[in-house]
PDB file of C-alpha atoms in Angstrom:
ATOM      1  CA  MET M 752       0.000   0.000   0.000  1.00 59.00           C
ATOM      2  CA  ALA M 753       1.759   3.142  -1.139  1.00 56.00           C
ATOM      3  CA  ALA M 754       0.811   6.768  -0.820  1.00 55.00           C
ATOM      4  CA  ARG M 755       1.580   8.953  -3.787  1.00 50.00           C
ATOM      5  CA  THR M 756       3.822  11.759  -2.579  1.00 52.00           C
ATOM      6  CA  ARG M 757       3.504  15.095  -4.370  1.00 60.00           C
ATOM      7  CA  GLU M 758       1.223  18.069  -3.898  1.00 82.00           C
ATOM      8  CA  LYS M 759      -1.963  17.435  -1.993  1.00 88.00           C
ATOM      9  CA  ALA M 760      -4.183  14.945  -3.807  1.00 91.00           C
ATOM     10  CA  THR M 761      -7.794  15.827  -4.547  1.00 89.00           C
ATOM     11  CA  TYR M 762     -10.972  13.945  -5.264  1.00 89.00           C
ATOM     12  CA  GLU M 763     -10.239  14.424  -8.976  1.00 92.00           C
ATOM     13  CA  ASP M 764      -7.067  12.341  -8.476  1.00 91.00           C
ATOM     14  CA  LEU M 765      -9.168   9.611  -6.883  1.00 90.00           C
ATOM     15  CA  LEU M 766     -11.477   9.598  -9.898  1.00 91.00           C
ATOM     16  CA  LYS M 767      -8.480   9.197 -12.243  1.00 93.00           C
ATOM     17  CA  ALA M 768      -7.141   6.122 -10.420  1.00 93.00           C
ATOM     18  CA  PRO M 769      -6.766   2.915 -12.458  1.00 94.00           C
ATOM     19  CA  GLU M 770      -9.901   0.756 -12.454  1.00 91.00           C
ATOM     20  CA  ASP M 771      -7.970  -2.271 -11.206  1.00 92.00           C
ATOM     21  CA  LYS M 772      -7.152  -0.440  -7.952  1.00 92.00           C
ATOM     22  CA  ILE M 773      -9.120   0.615  -4.915  1.00 92.00           C
ATOM     23  CA  ALA M 774      -8.410   4.314  -4.437  1.00 93.00           C
ATOM     24  CA  GLU M 775      -8.890   6.197  -1.181  1.00 94.00           C
ATOM     25  CA  LEU M 776      -8.146   9.781  -0.227  1.00 94.00           C
ATOM     26  CA  ILE M 777      -6.941  10.495   3.292  1.00 92.00           C
ATOM     27  CA  ASP M 778      -5.682  13.907   4.396  1.00 90.00           C
ATOM     28  CA  GLY M 779      -4.553  14.848   0.914  1.00 89.00           C
ATOM     29  CA  GLU M 780      -2.822  11.523   0.165  1.00 92.00           C
ATOM     30  CA  LEU M 781      -4.091   9.186  -2.517  1.00 93.00           C
ATOM     31  CA  TYR M 782      -3.768   5.523  -1.503  1.00 93.00           C
ATOM     32  CA  LEU M 783      -4.028   2.767  -4.107  1.00 93.00           C
ATOM     33  CA  ALA M 784      -4.451  -0.915  -3.316  1.00 90.00           C
ATOM     34  CA  PRO M 785      -4.865  -3.961  -5.562  1.00 87.00           C
ATOM     35  CA  ARG M 786      -8.325  -5.488  -5.857  1.00 87.00           C
ATOM     36  CA  PRO M 787      -8.948  -8.216  -3.265  1.00 84.00           C
ATOM     37  CA  ARG M 788      -8.173 -11.878  -3.867  1.00 85.00           C
ATOM     38  CA  VAL M 789     -10.774 -14.641  -3.960  1.00 85.00           C
ATOM     39  CA  ARG M 790     -10.679 -15.525  -0.224  1.00 85.00           C
ATOM     40  CA  HIS M 791     -11.199 -11.880   0.691  1.00 88.00           C
ATOM     41  CA  ALA M 792     -14.094 -11.571  -1.762  1.00 89.00           C
ATOM     42  CA  LYS M 793     -15.714 -14.765  -0.420  1.00 91.00           C
ATOM     43  CA  ILE M 794     -15.474 -13.563   3.197  1.00 93.00           C
ATOM     44  CA  GLN M 795     -16.833 -10.177   2.194  1.00 94.00           C
ATOM     45  CA  SER M 796     -19.751 -11.520   0.153  1.00 93.00           C
ATOM     46  CA  GLN M 797     -20.728 -14.195   2.701  1.00 92.00           C
ATOM     47  CA  LEU M 798     -20.646 -11.723   5.574  1.00 95.00           C
ATOM     48  CA  HIS M 799     -22.589  -9.162   3.562  1.00 95.00           C
ATOM     49  CA  GLY M 800     -25.195 -11.732   2.556  1.00 94.00           C
ATOM     50  CA  GLN M 801     -25.819 -12.982   6.069  1.00 94.00           C
ATOM     51  CA  ILE M 802     -25.997  -9.550   7.713  1.00 95.00           C
ATOM     52  CA  GLU M 803     -27.930  -8.002   4.848  1.00 93.00           C
ATOM     53  CA  ARG M 804     -30.571 -10.769   4.812  1.00 92.00           C
ATOM     54  CA  ARG M 805     -31.189 -10.413   8.534  1.00 93.00           C
ATOM     55  CA  PHE M 806     -30.864  -6.645   9.061  1.00 93.00           C
ATOM     56  CA  SER M 807     -31.431  -4.782   5.744  1.00 84.00           C
ATOM     57  CA  ASN M 808     -35.164  -4.347   5.969  1.00 76.00           C
ATOM     58  CA  PRO M 809     -37.438  -1.939   7.827  1.00 73.00           C
ATOM     59  CA  ALA M 810     -37.748  -4.380  10.749  1.00 77.00           C
ATOM     60  CA  GLY M 811     -33.984  -4.985  10.868  1.00 83.00           C
ATOM     61  CA  GLY M 812     -33.209  -1.304  10.657  1.00 91.00           C
ATOM     62  CA  TRP M 813     -29.887  -1.294   8.755  1.00 94.00           C
ATOM     63  CA  LEU M 814     -28.412  -0.500   5.348  1.00 92.00           C
ATOM     64  CA  ILE M 815     -25.426  -2.802   4.691  1.00 94.00           C
ATOM     65  CA  LEU M 816     -23.145  -2.111   1.705  1.00 94.00           C
ATOM     66  CA  MET M 817     -20.010  -3.690   0.233  1.00 95.00           C
ATOM     67  CA  GLU M 818     -17.162  -1.300  -0.555  1.00 95.00           C
ATOM     68  CA  PRO M 819     -19.154   1.934  -0.283  1.00 94.00           C
ATOM     69  CA  GLU M 820     -17.308   5.165  -0.895  1.00 94.00           C
ATOM     70  CA  VAL M 821     -17.694   7.135   2.343  1.00 94.00           C
ATOM     71  CA  HIS M 822     -16.866  10.836   2.340  1.00 93.00           C
ATOM     72  CA  PHE M 823     -15.770  12.760   5.410  1.00 88.00           C
ATOM     73  CA  ASP M 824     -14.921  16.495   5.508  1.00 81.00           C
ATOM     74  CA  GLN M 825     -16.386  17.595   2.175  1.00 72.00           C
ATOM     75  CA  ASN M 826     -14.227  15.240   0.052  1.00 68.00           C
ATOM     76  CA  GLU M 827     -11.027  15.733   2.109  1.00 82.00           C
ATOM     77  CA  ASN M 828     -11.271  12.088   3.133  1.00 92.00           C
ATOM     78  CA  ALA M 829     -12.882   9.377   0.995  1.00 94.00           C
ATOM     79  CA  LEU M 830     -12.511   5.889   2.424  1.00 95.00           C
ATOM     80  CA  ILE M 831     -13.794   2.555   1.166  1.00 95.00           C
ATOM     81  CA  PRO M 832     -14.379   0.035   3.953  1.00 97.00           C
ATOM     82  CA  ASP M 833     -14.826  -3.569   2.851  1.00 96.00           C
ATOM     83  CA  LEU M 834     -18.295  -3.480   4.438  1.00 97.00           C
ATOM     84  CA  ALA M 835     -20.228  -0.719   6.146  1.00 97.00           C
ATOM     85  CA  GLY M 836     -23.574  -0.415   7.860  1.00 96.00           C
ATOM     86  CA  TRP M 837     -25.842   2.462   8.789  1.00 94.00           C
ATOM     87  CA  ARG M 838     -28.891   2.449  11.020  1.00 94.00           C
ATOM     88  CA  LEU M 839     -31.829   3.373   8.785  1.00 90.00           C
ATOM     89  CA  GLU M 840     -33.165   6.025  11.167  1.00 89.00           C
ATOM     90  CA  ARG M 841     -30.016   8.085  10.488  1.00 88.00           C
ATOM     91  CA  LEU M 842     -30.388   8.041   6.696  1.00 85.00           C
ATOM     92  CA  SER M 843     -32.393   9.873   4.091  1.00 81.00           C
ATOM     93  CA  LEU M 844     -31.454   8.283   0.779  1.00 73.00           C
ATOM     94  CA  THR M 845     -32.683   8.417  -2.781  1.00 72.00           C
ATOM     95  CA  ASP M 846     -30.820   5.158  -3.593  1.00 72.00           C
ATOM     96  CA  ASP M 847     -29.035   7.071  -6.362  1.00 75.00           C
ATOM     97  CA  GLU M 848     -26.117   8.371  -4.287  1.00 74.00           C
ATOM     98  CA  VAL M 849     -22.619   8.054  -5.728  1.00 78.00           C
ATOM     99  CA  TRP M 850     -21.112   8.032  -2.240  1.00 85.00           C
ATOM    100  CA  MET M 851     -22.230   8.169   1.349  1.00 87.00           C
ATOM    101  CA  ASP M 852     -21.576  11.293   3.410  1.00 89.00           C
ATOM    102  CA  VAL M 853     -23.074   9.946   6.638  1.00 91.00           C
ATOM    103  CA  VAL M 854     -20.634   8.324   9.057  1.00 94.00           C
ATOM    104  CA  PRO M 855     -21.288   4.556   9.197  1.00 97.00           C
ATOM    105  CA  ASP M 856     -22.409   2.965  12.463  1.00 97.00           C
ATOM    106  CA  TRP M 857     -20.311  -0.137  11.679  1.00 98.00           C
ATOM    107  CA  ILE M 858     -17.424  -0.974   9.384  1.00 98.00           C
ATOM    108  CA  CYS M 859     -15.595  -4.189   8.614  1.00 97.00           C
ATOM    109  CA  GLU M 860     -12.109  -4.410   7.140  1.00 97.00           C
ATOM    110  CA  ILE M 861     -10.562  -7.613   5.796  1.00 95.00           C
ATOM    111  CA  PRO M 862      -6.862  -6.784   5.570  1.00 92.00           C
ATOM    112  CA  SER M 863      -4.737  -8.298   2.834  1.00 87.00           C
ATOM    113  CA  PRO M 864      -0.948  -8.571   2.931  1.00 84.00           C
ATOM    114  CA  TRP M 865      -0.854  -5.224   1.063  1.00 84.00           C
ATOM    115  CA  THR M 866      -3.350  -3.381   3.234  1.00 88.00           C
ATOM    116  CA  ALA M 867      -2.922  -4.773   6.760  1.00 89.00           C
ATOM    117  CA  ALA M 868      -0.716  -1.980   8.147  1.00 91.00           C
ATOM    118  CA  TYR M 869      -2.659   0.688   6.251  1.00 92.00           C
ATOM    119  CA  ASP M 870      -6.038  -0.599   7.486  1.00 93.00           C
ATOM    120  CA  ARG M 871      -4.864  -0.659  11.101  1.00 94.00           C
ATOM    121  CA  ARG M 872      -2.611   2.413  11.321  1.00 95.00           C
ATOM    122  CA  ILE M 873      -4.319   4.843   8.975  1.00 94.00           C
ATOM    123  CA  LYS M 874      -7.936   3.849   8.368  1.00 96.00           C
ATOM    124  CA  MET M 875      -8.928   2.664  11.865  1.00 97.00           C
ATOM    125  CA  PRO M 876      -7.853   5.941  13.547  1.00 96.00           C
ATOM    126  CA  LYS M 877      -9.789   7.877  10.875  1.00 96.00           C
ATOM    127  CA  TYR M 878     -12.907   5.817  11.529  1.00 97.00           C
ATOM    128  CA  ALA M 879     -12.530   6.547  15.250  1.00 97.00           C
ATOM    129  CA  HIS M 880     -11.934  10.248  14.612  1.00 96.00           C
ATOM    130  CA  TYR M 881     -15.170  10.548  12.658  1.00 96.00           C
ATOM    131  CA  GLY M 882     -17.213   8.521  15.153  1.00 97.00           C
ATOM    132  CA  VAL M 883     -17.828   5.099  13.590  1.00 98.00           C
ATOM    133  CA  ARG M 884     -19.239   3.229  16.608  1.00 98.00           C
ATOM    134  CA  HIS M 885     -18.417  -0.407  15.789  1.00 98.00           C
ATOM    135  CA  ALA M 886     -15.629  -2.067  13.799  1.00 98.00           C
ATOM    136  CA  TRP M 887     -14.650  -5.593  12.876  1.00 98.00           C
ATOM    137  CA  ILE M 888     -11.312  -6.636  11.476  1.00 97.00           C
ATOM    138  CA  ILE M 889     -11.426 -10.087   9.931  1.00 96.00           C
ATOM    139  CA  ASP M 890      -7.846 -11.345   9.831  1.00 93.00           C
ATOM    140  CA  PRO M 891      -7.575 -14.384   7.504  1.00 90.00           C
ATOM    141  CA  PRO M 892      -3.944 -15.341   8.329  1.00 88.00           C
ATOM    142  CA  ASN M 893      -4.797 -15.511  12.045  1.00 90.00           C
ATOM    143  CA  CYS M 894      -8.321 -16.820  11.387  1.00 91.00           C
ATOM    144  CA  ASN M 895      -9.936 -14.368  13.766  1.00 94.00           C
ATOM    145  CA  VAL M 896     -12.464 -11.569  14.009  1.00 96.00           C
ATOM    146  CA  GLU M 897     -11.482  -8.582  16.131  1.00 97.00           C
ATOM    147  CA  VAL M 898     -14.588  -6.844  17.459  1.00 98.00           C
ATOM    148  CA  LYS M 899     -14.113  -3.219  18.487  1.00 98.00           C
ATOM    149  CA  ARG M 900     -16.350  -0.532  19.962  1.00 98.00           C
ATOM    150  CA  LEU M 901     -15.651   3.193  20.027  1.00 98.00           C
ATOM    151  CA  GLU M 902     -15.548   4.529  23.576  1.00 97.00           C
ATOM    152  CA  LYS M 903     -14.509   8.114  24.335  1.00 96.00           C
ATOM    153  CA  GLY M 904     -12.914   8.436  20.908  1.00 96.00           C
ATOM    154  CA  ASN M 905     -10.791   5.280  21.164  1.00 97.00           C
ATOM    155  CA  TRP M 906     -11.213   1.724  19.938  1.00 98.00           C
ATOM    156  CA  VAL M 907     -11.796  -0.783  22.720  1.00 98.00           C
ATOM    157  CA  GLU M 908     -11.361  -4.430  21.800  1.00 97.00           C
ATOM    158  CA  ILE M 909     -14.535  -6.227  22.877  1.00 97.00           C
ATOM    159  CA  ALA M 910     -13.615  -9.709  21.659  1.00 97.00           C
ATOM    160  CA  VAL M 911     -11.328 -11.716  19.431  1.00 97.00           C
ATOM    161  CA  LEU M 912     -13.332 -14.571  17.941  1.00 95.00           C
ATOM    162  CA  ARG M 913     -12.433 -17.568  15.794  1.00 93.00           C
ATOM    163  CA  ALA M 914     -13.455 -16.841  12.205  1.00 92.00           C
ATOM    164  CA  ASP M 915     -13.632 -20.539  11.287  1.00 91.00           C
ATOM    165  CA  GLU M 916     -16.341 -21.173  13.894  1.00 93.00           C
ATOM    166  CA  PRO M 917     -19.862 -19.727  14.119  1.00 95.00           C
ATOM    167  CA  PHE M 918     -19.744 -16.409  15.991  1.00 96.00           C
ATOM    168  CA  ARG M 919     -21.908 -13.560  17.222  1.00 96.00           C
ATOM    169  CA  ALA M 920     -20.611 -10.019  17.530  1.00 97.00           C
ATOM    170  CA  GLU M 921     -22.004  -6.575  18.220  1.00 97.00           C
ATOM    171  CA  PRO M 922     -23.780  -4.730  16.787  1.00 97.00           C
ATOM    172  CA  PHE M 923     -25.304  -7.809  15.103  1.00 96.00           C
ATOM    173  CA  GLU M 924     -25.177 -10.209  18.061  1.00 95.00           C
ATOM    174  CA  GLU M 925     -28.667 -11.587  17.317  1.00 94.00           C
ATOM    175  CA  LEU M 926     -27.199 -13.285  14.232  1.00 95.00           C
ATOM    176  CA  GLU M 927     -24.940 -16.336  14.300  1.00 96.00           C
ATOM    177  CA  ILE M 928     -22.470 -15.822  11.471  1.00 95.00           C
ATOM    178  CA  VAL M 929     -20.856 -18.733   9.652  1.00 92.00           C
ATOM    179  CA  LEU M 930     -18.094 -18.046   7.126  1.00 89.00           C
ATOM    180  CA  ASN M 931     -17.590 -21.017   4.822  1.00 82.00           C
ATOM    181  CA  VAL M 932     -14.207 -20.229   3.315  1.00 79.00           C
ATOM    182  CA  ARG M 933     -10.882 -22.026   3.089  1.00 77.00           C
ATOM    183  CA  TRP M 934      -8.772 -20.424   5.798  1.00 75.00           C
ATOM    184  CA  PRO M 935      -4.982 -20.256   5.448  1.00 70.00           C
ATOM    185  CA  SER M 936      -2.974 -22.907   7.225  1.00 66.00           C
ATOM    186  CA  PRO M 937      -1.631 -21.677  10.558  1.00 60.00           C
ATOM    187  CA  SER M 938       1.885 -20.303  10.388  1.00 56.00           C
ATOM    188  CA  ALA M 939       4.632 -22.422  11.861  1.00 43.00           C
ATOM    189  CA  PRO M 940       5.974 -20.998  15.155  1.00 46.00           C
TER     190      PRO M 940
END
């Protein structure tokens, strides 16, 4: 994950990024990452499907999206979480938005070898700064789900769960989530 270093990047630079990259704008830096691999995409789509089926309806009260473009600070920061969710009572949508400018209530990142440090050191503090209330980090190499809650502006780790076993985690604890993917073999000590 490399930041392009030159004059301050703008949203126009983000729009000009190659289509085979995920482009994000953070504090005037344009970050480009390769598209996710198959395991990442499977985790993302399975998680989206399960949460979306249960919670994306008027009774469930959520909008769940894969890779939404979320704008903070009038285009100064444009991030793309792997998954994001908003409580419906906070939204007024036409369903024709190009990006979201409402802070998500929940995000999920699935770090890859290229994005792991970036997701943790750059994106997670930004999410906290803007008030995202819940975050999950699904870590395929370690086969776990880190569940975090924002308290007084800082991430508090609520749980670290096995990703290869059924799990429940806030803010969707009513749902037992099962991810049927081939997890990497554990690393040798």
